[in-house]
Short mmCIF file of C-alpha atoms and ligand atoms in Angstrom, two decimals:
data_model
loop_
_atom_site.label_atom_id
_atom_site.label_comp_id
_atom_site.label_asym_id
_atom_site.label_seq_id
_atom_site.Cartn_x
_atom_site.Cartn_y
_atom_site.Cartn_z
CA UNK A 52 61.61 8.06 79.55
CA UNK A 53 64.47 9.53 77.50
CA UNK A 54 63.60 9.83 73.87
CA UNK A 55 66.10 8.43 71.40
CA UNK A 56 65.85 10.53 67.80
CA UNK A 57 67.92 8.09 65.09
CA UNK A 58 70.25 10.98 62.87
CA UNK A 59 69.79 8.60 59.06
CA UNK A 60 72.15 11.46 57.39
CA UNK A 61 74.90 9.14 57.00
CA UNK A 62 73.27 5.85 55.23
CA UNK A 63 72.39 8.75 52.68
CA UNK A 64 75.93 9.66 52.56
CA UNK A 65 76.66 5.96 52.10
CA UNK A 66 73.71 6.00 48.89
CA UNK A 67 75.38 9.31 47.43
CA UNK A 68 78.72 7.34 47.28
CA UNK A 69 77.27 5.44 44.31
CA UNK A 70 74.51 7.17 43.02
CA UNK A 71 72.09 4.65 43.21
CA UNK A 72 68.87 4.06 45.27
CA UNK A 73 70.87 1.52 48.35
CA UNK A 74 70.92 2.35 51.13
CA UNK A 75 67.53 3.85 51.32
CA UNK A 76 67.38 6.45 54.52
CA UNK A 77 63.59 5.88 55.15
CA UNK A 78 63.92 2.04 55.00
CA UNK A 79 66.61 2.66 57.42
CA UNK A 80 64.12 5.13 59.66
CA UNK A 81 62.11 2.12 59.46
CA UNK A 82 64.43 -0.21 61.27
CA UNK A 83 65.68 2.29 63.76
CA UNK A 84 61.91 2.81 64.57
CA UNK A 85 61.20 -0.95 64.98
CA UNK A 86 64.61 -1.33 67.26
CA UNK A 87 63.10 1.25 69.69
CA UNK A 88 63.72 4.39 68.73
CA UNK A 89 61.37 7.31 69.08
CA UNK A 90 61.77 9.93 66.08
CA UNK A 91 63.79 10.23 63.20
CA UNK A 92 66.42 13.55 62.63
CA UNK A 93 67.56 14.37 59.32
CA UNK A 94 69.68 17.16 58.49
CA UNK A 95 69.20 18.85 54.92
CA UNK A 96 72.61 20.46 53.94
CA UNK A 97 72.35 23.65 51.34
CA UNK A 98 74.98 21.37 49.36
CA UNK A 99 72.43 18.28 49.62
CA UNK A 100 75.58 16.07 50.09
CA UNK A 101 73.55 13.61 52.10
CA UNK A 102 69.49 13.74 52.76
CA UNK A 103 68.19 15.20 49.71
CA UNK A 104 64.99 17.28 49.22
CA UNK A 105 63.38 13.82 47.89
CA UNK A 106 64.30 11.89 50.77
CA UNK A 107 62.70 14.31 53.46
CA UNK A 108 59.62 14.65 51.52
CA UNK A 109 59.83 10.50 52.30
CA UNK A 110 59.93 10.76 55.58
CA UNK A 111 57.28 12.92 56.15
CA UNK A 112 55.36 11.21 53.97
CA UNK A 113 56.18 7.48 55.44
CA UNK A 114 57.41 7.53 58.42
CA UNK A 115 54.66 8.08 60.78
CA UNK A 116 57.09 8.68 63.89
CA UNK A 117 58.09 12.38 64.35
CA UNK A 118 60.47 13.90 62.02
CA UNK A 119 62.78 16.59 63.52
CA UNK A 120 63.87 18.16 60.09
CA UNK A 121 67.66 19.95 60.75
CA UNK A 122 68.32 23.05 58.53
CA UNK A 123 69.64 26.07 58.55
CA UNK A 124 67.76 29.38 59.11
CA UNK A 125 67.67 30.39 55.61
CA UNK A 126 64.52 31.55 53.20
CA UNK A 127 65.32 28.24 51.31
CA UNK A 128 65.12 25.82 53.95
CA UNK A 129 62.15 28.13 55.36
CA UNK A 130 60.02 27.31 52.56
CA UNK A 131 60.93 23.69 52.04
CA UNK A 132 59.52 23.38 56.14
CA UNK A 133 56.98 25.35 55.82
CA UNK A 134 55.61 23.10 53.23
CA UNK A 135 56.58 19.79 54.87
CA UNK A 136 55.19 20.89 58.21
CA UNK A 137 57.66 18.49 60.25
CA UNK A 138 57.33 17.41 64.03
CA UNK A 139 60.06 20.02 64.80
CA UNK A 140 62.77 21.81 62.90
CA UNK A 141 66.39 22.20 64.68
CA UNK A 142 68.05 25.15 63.44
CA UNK A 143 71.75 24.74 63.44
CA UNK A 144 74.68 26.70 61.76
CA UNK A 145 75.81 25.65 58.81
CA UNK A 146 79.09 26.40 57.22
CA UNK A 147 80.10 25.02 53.42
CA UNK A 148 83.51 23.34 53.95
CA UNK A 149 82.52 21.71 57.43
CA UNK A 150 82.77 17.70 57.78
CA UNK A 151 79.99 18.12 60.29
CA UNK A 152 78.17 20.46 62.62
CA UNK A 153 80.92 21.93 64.32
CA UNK A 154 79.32 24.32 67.00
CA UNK A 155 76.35 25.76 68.23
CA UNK A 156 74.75 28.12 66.74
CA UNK A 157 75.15 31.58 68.01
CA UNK A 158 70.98 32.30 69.15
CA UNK A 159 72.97 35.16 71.40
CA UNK A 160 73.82 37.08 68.21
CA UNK A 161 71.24 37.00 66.48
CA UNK A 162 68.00 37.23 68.61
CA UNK A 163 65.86 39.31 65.99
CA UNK A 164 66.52 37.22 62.96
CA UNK A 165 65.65 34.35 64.71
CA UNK A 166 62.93 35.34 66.45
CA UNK A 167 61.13 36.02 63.21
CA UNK A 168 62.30 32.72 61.93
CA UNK A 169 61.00 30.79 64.70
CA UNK A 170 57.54 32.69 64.60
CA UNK A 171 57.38 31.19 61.18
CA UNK A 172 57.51 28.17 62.23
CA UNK A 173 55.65 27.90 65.18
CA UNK A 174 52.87 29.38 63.58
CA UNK A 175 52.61 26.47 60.96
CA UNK A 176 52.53 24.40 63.69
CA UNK A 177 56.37 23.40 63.82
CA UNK A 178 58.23 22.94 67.36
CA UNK A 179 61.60 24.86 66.99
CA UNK A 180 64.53 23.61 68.84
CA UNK A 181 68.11 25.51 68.54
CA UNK A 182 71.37 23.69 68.32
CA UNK A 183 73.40 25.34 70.51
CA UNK A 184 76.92 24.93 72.83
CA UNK A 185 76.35 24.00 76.39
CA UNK A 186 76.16 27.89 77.20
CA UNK A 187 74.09 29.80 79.64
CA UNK A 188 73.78 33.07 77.52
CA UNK A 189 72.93 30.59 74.46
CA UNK A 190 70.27 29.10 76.69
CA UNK A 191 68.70 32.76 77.56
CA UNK A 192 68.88 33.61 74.26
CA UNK A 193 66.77 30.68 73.16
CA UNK A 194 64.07 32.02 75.58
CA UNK A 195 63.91 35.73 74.05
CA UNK A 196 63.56 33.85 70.69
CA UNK A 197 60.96 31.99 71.86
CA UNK A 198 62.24 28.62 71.14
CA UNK A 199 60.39 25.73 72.90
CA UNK A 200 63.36 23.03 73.01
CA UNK A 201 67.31 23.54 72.89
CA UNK A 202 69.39 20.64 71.85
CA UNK A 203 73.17 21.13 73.71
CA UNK A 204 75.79 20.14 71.35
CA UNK A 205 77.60 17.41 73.13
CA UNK A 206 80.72 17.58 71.06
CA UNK A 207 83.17 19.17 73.00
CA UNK A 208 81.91 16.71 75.52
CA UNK A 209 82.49 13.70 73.26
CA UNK A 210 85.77 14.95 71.65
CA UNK A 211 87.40 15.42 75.14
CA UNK A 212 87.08 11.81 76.08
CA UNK A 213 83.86 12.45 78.10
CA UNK A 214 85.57 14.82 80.53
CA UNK A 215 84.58 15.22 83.89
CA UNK A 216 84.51 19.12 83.31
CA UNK A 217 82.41 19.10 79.77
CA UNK A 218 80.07 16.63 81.72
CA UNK A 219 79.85 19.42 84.40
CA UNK A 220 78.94 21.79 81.74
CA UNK A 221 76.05 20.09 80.20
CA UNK A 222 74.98 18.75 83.32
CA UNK A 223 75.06 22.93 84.31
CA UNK A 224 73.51 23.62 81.45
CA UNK A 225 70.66 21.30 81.24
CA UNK A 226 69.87 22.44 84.74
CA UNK A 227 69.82 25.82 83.69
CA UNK A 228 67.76 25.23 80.46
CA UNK A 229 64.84 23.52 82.59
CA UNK A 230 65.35 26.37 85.15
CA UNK A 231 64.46 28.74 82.60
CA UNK A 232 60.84 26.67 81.15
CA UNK A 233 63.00 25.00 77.62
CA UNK A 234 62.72 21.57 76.90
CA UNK A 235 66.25 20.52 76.69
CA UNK A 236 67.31 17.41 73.90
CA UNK A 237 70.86 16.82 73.36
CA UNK A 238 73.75 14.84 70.74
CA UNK A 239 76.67 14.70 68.57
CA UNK A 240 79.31 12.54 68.73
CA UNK A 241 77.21 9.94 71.05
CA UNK A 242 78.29 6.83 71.50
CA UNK A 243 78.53 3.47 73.29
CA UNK A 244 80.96 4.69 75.51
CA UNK A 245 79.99 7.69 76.29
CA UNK A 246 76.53 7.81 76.23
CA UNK A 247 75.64 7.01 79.74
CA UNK A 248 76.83 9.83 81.55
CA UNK A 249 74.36 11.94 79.10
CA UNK A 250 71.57 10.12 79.50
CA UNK A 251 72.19 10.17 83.16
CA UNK A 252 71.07 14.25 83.54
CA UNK A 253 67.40 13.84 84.76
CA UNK A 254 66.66 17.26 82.85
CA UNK A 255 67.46 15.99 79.51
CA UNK A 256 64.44 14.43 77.53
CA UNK A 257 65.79 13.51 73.76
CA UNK A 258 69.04 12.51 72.28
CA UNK A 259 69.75 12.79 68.87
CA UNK A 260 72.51 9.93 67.50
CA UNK A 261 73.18 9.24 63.88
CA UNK A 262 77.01 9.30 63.16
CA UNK A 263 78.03 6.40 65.45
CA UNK A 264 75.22 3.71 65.04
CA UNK A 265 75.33 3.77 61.32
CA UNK A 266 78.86 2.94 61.49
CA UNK A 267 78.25 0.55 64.41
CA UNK A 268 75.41 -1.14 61.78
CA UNK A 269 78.26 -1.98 59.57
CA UNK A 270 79.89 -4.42 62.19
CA UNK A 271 76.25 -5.20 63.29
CA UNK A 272 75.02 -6.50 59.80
CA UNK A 273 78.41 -7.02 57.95
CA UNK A 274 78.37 -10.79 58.48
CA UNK A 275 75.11 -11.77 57.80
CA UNK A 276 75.23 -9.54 54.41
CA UNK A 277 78.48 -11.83 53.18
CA UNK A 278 76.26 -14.69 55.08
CA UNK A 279 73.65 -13.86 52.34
CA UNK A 280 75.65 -13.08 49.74
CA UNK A 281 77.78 -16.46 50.26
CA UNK A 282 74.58 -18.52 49.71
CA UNK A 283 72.90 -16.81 46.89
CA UNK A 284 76.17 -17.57 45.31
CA UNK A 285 76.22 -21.13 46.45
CA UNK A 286 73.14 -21.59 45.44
CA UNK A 287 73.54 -20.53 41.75
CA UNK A 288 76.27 -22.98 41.70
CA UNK A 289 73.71 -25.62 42.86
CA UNK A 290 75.88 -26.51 45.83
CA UNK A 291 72.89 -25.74 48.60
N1 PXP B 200 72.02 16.65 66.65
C1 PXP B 200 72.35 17.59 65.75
C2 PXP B 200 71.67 18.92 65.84
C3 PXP B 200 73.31 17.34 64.74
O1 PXP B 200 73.65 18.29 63.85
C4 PXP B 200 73.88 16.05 64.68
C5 PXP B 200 74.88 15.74 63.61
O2 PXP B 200 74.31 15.81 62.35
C6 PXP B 200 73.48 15.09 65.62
C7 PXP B 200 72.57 15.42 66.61
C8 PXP B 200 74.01 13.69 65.59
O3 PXP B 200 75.38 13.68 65.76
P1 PXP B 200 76.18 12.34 65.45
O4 PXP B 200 75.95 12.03 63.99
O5 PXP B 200 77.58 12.70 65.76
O6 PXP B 200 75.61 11.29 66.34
#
């Protein structure tokens, strides 16, 4: 079966907004997990402008589903694994003025560095999975490191209109990725309308979707939060 991961970066970026505790990102793991889904991805920025240190220290800590913990490979976000000891860690680039994860991250040019980062890992015990663009050489490169999983950014695929020819190349690459002994995952930018034709390639086994359901959960539970709201207001009023 094809593993859904829920991405809960963006209720946090909903909590930052006001400061407060609401919404909480592991009550929302919570629900995602009880709706079906199979693990929980959360993505902790170097600015911390959505999950925060506290909140993946949560996770691990209640959320008894796996945790694929997305960071950067840097001696910061290192340590903060190593001492968490998540499911899996997906290493993806991370630059500071981006909205979001723009690209893959280049495994090609940088096969020592990561290699040594990925050792670390995998010998606490972490599986290490590399973000990466929907690219053979990116794929080969992820085998020198001695990464067990690749996730294929689906982005370009999304942001094209789910193009025949971007389809082509993750349905290419995930080919080539199984070809070559990786476990291949996949996401950003999933969503009801495009989703099918991803989870259609046979060689894919995960897909990672955050930005697109918590904004779907707003039309999804809008009405009965005004429902509730309505009648705790009625009821003050004595009128049910
Ligand atoms: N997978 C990875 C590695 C990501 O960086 C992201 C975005 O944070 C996602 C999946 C989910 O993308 P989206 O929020 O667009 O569904």
């Amino acid at each position: 079966m094809l593993r859904l991961g829920v991405n809960v970066d963006h209720v946090a970026t909903i909590r930052n907004a006001r400061g407060g505790q609401h919404p909480d990102p592991v009550a929302a793991a919570k629900i995602a997990l009880a709706a079906g889904a199979d693990g929980i991805t959360a993505h902790l920025r170097e600015d911390r402008r959505h999950i925060r240190d506290d909140d993946m220290r949560r996770l691990r800590r209640e959320v008894a589903a796996p945790l694929n913990f997305e960071m950067a490979a840097t001696d910061e976000m290192l340590a903060i694994a190593l001492e968490l000891r998540p499911h899996a860690c997906c290493l993806v680039p991370e630059r500071r003025g981006e909205v979001t994860t723009e690209g893959g991250l280049d495994a090609a040019a940088n096969v020592a560095g990561l290699t040594e980062f990925a050792a670390a890992l995998r010998a606490a015990g972490v599986r290490v999975s590399l973000f990466v663009d929907p690219d053979p050489r990116q794929l080969d490169a992820a085998c020198r490191i001695g990464a067990p999983v690749v996730e294929l950014h689906t982005g370009s695929y999304a942001h094209s209109g789910a193009s025949a020819s971007e389809l082509e190349r993750l349905e290419r690459s995930a080919r080539h990725a199984a070809s070559i002994g990786l476990e291949c995952h996949a996401g950003h930018g999933l969503d009801f309308g495009n989703v099918g034709a991803v989870a259609a390639i046979p060689e894919l086994v995960e897909l990672n979707i955050g930005h697109f359901l918590v904004g779907e959960a707003v039309f999804g539970g809008l009405g009965g939060s005004v429902r509730t709201m309505r009648r705790l207001m009625d009821m003050a009023r004595g009128a049910r």
